[in-house]
PDB file of C-alpha atoms in Angstrom:
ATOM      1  CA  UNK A   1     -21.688 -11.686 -14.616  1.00 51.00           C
ATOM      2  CA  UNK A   2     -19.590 -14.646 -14.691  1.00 60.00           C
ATOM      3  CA  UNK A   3     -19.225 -16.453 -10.788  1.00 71.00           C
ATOM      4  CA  UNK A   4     -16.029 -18.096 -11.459  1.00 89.00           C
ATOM      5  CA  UNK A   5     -13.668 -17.141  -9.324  1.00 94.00           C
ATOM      6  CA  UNK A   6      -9.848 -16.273 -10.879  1.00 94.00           C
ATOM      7  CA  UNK A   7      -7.129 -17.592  -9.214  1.00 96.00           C
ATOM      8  CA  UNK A   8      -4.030 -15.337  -9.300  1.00 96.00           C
ATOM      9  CA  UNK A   9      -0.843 -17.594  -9.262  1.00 96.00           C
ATOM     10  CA  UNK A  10       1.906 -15.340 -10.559  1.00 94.00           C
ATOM     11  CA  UNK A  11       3.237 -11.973 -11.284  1.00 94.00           C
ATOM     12  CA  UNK A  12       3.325 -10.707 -14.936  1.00 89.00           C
ATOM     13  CA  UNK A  13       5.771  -8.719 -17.409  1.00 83.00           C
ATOM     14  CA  UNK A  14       4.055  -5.434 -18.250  1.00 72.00           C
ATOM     15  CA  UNK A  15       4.742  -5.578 -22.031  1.00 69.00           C
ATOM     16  CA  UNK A  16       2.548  -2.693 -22.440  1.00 64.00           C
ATOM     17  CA  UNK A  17      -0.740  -5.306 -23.201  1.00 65.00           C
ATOM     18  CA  UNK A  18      -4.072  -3.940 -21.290  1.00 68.00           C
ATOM     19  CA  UNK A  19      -4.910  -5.554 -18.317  1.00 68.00           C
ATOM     20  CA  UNK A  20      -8.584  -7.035 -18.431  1.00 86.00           C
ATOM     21  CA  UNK A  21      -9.562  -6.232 -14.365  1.00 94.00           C
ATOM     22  CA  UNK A  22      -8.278  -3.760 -11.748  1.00 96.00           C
ATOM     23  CA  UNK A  23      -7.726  -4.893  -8.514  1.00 97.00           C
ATOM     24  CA  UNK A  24      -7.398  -2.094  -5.722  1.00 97.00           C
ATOM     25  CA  UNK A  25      -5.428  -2.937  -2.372  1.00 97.00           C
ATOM     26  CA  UNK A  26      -5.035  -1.058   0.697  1.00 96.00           C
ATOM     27  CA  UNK A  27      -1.060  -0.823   1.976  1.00 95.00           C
ATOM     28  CA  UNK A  28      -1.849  -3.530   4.024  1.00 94.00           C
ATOM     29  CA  UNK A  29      -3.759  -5.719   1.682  1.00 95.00           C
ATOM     30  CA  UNK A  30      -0.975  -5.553  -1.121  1.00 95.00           C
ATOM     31  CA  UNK A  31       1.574  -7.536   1.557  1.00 93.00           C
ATOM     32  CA  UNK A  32      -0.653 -10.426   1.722  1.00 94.00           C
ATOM     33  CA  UNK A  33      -0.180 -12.675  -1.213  1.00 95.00           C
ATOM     34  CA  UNK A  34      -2.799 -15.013  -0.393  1.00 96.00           C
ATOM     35  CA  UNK A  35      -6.854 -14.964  -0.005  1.00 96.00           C
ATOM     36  CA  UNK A  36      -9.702 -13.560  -1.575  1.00 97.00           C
ATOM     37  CA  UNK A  37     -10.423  -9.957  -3.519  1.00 97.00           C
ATOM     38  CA  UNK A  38     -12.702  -8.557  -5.426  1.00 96.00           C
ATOM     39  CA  UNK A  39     -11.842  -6.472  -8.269  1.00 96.00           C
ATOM     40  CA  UNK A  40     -13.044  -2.752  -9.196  1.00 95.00           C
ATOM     41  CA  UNK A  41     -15.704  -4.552 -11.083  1.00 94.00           C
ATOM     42  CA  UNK A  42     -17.003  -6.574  -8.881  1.00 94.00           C
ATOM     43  CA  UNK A  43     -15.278 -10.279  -9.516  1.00 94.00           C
ATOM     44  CA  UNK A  44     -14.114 -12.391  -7.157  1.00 96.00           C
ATOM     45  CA  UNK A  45     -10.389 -13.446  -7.589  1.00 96.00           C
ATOM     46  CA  UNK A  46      -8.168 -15.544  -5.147  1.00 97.00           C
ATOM     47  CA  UNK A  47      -4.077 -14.508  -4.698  1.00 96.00           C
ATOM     48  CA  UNK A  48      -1.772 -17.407  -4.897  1.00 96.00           C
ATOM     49  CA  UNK A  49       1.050 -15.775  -4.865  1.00 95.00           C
ATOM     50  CA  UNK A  50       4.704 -17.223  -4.336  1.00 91.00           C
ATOM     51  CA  UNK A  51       5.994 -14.984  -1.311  1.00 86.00           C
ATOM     52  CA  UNK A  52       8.437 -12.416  -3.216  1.00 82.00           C
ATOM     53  CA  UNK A  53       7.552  -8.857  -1.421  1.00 87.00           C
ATOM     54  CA  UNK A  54       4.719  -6.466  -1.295  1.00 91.00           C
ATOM     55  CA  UNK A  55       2.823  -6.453  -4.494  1.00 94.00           C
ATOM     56  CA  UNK A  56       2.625  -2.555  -5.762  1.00 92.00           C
ATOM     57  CA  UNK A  57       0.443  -0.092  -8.154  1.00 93.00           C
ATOM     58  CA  UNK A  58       0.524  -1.301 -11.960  1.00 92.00           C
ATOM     59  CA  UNK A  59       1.822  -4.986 -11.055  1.00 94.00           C
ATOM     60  CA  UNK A  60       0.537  -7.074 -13.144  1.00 95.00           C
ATOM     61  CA  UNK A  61      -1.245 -10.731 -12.548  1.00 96.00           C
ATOM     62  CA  UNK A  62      -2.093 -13.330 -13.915  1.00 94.00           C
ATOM     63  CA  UNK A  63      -3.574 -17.135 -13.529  1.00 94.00           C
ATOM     64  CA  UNK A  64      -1.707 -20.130 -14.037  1.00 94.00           C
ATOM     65  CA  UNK A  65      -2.491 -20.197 -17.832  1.00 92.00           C
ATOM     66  CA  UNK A  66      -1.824 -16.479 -18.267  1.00 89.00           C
ATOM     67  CA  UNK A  67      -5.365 -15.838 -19.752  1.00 90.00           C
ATOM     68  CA  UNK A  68      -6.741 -13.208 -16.939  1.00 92.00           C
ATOM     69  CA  UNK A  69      -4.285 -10.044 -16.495  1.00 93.00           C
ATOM     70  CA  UNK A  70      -5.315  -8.008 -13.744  1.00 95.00           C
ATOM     71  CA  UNK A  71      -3.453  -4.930 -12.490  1.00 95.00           C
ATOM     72  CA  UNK A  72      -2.833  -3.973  -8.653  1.00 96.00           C
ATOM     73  CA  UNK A  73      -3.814  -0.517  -8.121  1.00 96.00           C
ATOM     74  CA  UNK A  74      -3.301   1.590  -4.740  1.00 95.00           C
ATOM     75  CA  UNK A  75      -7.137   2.038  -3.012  1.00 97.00           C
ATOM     76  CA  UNK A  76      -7.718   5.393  -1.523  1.00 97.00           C
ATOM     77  CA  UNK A  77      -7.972   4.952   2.397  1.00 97.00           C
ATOM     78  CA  UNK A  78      -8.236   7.036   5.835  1.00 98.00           C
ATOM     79  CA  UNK A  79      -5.131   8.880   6.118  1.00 98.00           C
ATOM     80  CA  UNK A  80      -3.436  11.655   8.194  1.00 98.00           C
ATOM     81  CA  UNK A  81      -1.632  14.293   6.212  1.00 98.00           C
ATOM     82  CA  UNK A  82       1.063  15.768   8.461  1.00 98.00           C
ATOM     83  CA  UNK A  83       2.424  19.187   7.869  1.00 98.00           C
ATOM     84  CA  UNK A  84       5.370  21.402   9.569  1.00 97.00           C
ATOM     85  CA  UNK A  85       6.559  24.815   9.688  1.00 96.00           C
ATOM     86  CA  UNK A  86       9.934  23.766   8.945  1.00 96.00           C
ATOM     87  CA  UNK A  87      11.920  20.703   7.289  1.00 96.00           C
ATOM     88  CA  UNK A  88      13.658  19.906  10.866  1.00 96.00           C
ATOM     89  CA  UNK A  89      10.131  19.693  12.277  1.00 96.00           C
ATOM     90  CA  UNK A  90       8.751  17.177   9.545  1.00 97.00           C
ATOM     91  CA  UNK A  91      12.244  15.221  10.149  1.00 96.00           C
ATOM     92  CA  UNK A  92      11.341  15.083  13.720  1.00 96.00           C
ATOM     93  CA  UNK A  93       7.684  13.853  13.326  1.00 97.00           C
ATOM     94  CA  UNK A  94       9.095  11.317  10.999  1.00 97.00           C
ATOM     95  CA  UNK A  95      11.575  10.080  13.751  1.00 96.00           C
ATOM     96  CA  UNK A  96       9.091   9.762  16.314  1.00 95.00           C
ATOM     97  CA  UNK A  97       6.799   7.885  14.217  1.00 97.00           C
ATOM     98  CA  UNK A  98       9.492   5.735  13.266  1.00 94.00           C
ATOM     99  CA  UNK A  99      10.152   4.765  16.541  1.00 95.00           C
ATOM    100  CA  UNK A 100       6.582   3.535  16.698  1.00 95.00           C
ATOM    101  CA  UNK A 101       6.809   1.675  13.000  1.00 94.00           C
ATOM    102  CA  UNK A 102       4.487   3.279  11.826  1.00 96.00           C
ATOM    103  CA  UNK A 103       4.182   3.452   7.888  1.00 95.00           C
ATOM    104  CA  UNK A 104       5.083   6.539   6.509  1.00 97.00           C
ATOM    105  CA  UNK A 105       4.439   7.920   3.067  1.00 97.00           C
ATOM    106  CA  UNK A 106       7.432  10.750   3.170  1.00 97.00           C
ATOM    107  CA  UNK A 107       7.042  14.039   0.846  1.00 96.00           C
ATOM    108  CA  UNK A 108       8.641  17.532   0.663  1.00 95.00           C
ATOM    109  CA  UNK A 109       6.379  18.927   2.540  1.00 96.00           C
ATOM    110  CA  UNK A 110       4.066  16.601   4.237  1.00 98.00           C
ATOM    111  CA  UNK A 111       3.998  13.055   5.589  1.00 98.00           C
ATOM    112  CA  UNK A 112       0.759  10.868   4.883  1.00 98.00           C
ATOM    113  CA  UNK A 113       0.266   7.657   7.595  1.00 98.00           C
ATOM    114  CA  UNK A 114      -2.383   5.690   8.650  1.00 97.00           C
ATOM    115  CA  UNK A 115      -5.511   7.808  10.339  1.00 98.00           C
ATOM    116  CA  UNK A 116      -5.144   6.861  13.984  1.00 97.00           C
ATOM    117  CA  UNK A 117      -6.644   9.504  16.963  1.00 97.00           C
ATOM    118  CA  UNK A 118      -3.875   9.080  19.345  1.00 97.00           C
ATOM    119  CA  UNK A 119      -1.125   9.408  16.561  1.00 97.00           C
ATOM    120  CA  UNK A 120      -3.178  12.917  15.658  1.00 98.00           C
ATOM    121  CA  UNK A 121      -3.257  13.542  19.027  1.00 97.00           C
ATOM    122  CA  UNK A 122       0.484  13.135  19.796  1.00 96.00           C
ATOM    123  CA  UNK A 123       1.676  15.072  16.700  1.00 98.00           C
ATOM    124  CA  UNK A 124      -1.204  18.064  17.460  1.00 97.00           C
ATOM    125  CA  UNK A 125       0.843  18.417  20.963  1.00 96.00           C
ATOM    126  CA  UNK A 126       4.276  18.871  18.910  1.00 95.00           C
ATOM    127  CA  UNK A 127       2.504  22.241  17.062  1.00 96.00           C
ATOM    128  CA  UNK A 128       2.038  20.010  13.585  1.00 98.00           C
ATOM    129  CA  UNK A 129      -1.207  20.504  11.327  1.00 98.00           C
ATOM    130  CA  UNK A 130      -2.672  17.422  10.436  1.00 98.00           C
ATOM    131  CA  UNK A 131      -5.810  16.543   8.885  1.00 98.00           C
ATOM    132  CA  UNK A 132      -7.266  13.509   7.537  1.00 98.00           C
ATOM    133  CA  UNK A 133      -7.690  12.957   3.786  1.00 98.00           C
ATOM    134  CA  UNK A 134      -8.768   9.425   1.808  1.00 98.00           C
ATOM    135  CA  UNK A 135      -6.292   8.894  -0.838  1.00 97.00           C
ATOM    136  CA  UNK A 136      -4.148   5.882  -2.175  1.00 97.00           C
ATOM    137  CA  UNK A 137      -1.341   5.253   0.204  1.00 96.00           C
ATOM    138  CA  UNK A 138       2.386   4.314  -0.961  1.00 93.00           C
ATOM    139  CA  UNK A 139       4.509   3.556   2.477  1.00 94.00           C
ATOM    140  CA  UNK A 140       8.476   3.848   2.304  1.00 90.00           C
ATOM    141  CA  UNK A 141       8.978  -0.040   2.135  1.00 80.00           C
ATOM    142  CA  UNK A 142      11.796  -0.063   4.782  1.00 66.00           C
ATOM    143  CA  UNK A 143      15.311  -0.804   4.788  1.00 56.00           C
ATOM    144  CA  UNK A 144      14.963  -4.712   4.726  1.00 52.00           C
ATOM    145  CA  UNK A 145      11.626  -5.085   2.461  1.00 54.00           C
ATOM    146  CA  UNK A 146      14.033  -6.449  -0.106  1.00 52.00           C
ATOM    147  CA  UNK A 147      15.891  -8.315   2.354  1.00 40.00           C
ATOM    148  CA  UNK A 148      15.817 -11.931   2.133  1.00 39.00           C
ATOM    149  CA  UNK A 149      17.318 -14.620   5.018  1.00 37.00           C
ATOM    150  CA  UNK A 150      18.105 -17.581   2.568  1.00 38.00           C
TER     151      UNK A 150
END
């Protein structure tokens, strides 16, 4: 296994080439552009990434002589999976946990967030089912994510 670890300087075009590594983030771990990852396979890679949003499932990256592609894939984590008896009640949940910025990943039918007990516990009280399930986990951005003060 080679020890050298890839530095990750900039995004690439997906021009339908295969990328050579996987590299699975967490929500979280795909808005920080900068520190050190390890791949599906095991090697070691360091993002040093100009600051231009949240990196997201099939970007592409590469290193500063565009030799390495790796792709960004979503990593399953703990999550609660919200469900209602009605749209108005899902709407509701949503609201409240928007009040509390919490990420949301919004469906039809369900709303997926980060597993947290008192969250569960607050949402129980308001007659929703939820139950905790480890999947990938693709947050609504926001309405400023693309936003820029400049």
């Amino acid at each position: 296994m080679n020890d050298t670890v890839i530095v990750l300087v900039q995004r690439c075009e997906r021009d339908g080439a295969m990328a050579g590594l996987r590299l699975p983030l967490t929500a979280d771990e795909r808005t920080v552009l900068r520190g050190r990852r390890q791949t599906a396979c095991g090697r070691e890679v360091l993002l040093q990434l100009p600051r231009h949003g949240a990196l997201k499932p099939g970007d592409c990256l590469t290193d500063q002589a565009g030799s390495v592609r790796v792709e960004i894939a979503a990593a399953p984590e703990a999550l609660l999976r919200v469900e209602a008896g009605s749209a108005l009640e899902l709407l509701q949940a949503a609201y409240h946990l928007g009040n509390r910025h919490v990420a949301l990943e919004l469906h039809e039918r369900q709303l997926l967030l980060p597993d947290d007990s008192v969250l569960a516990g607050m949402l129980e009280s308001r007659g929703l089912r939820v139950s905790r399930c480890c999947q990938p986990f693709a947050p609504e951005s926001g309405a400023y994510a693309e936003h820029s003060h400049g």
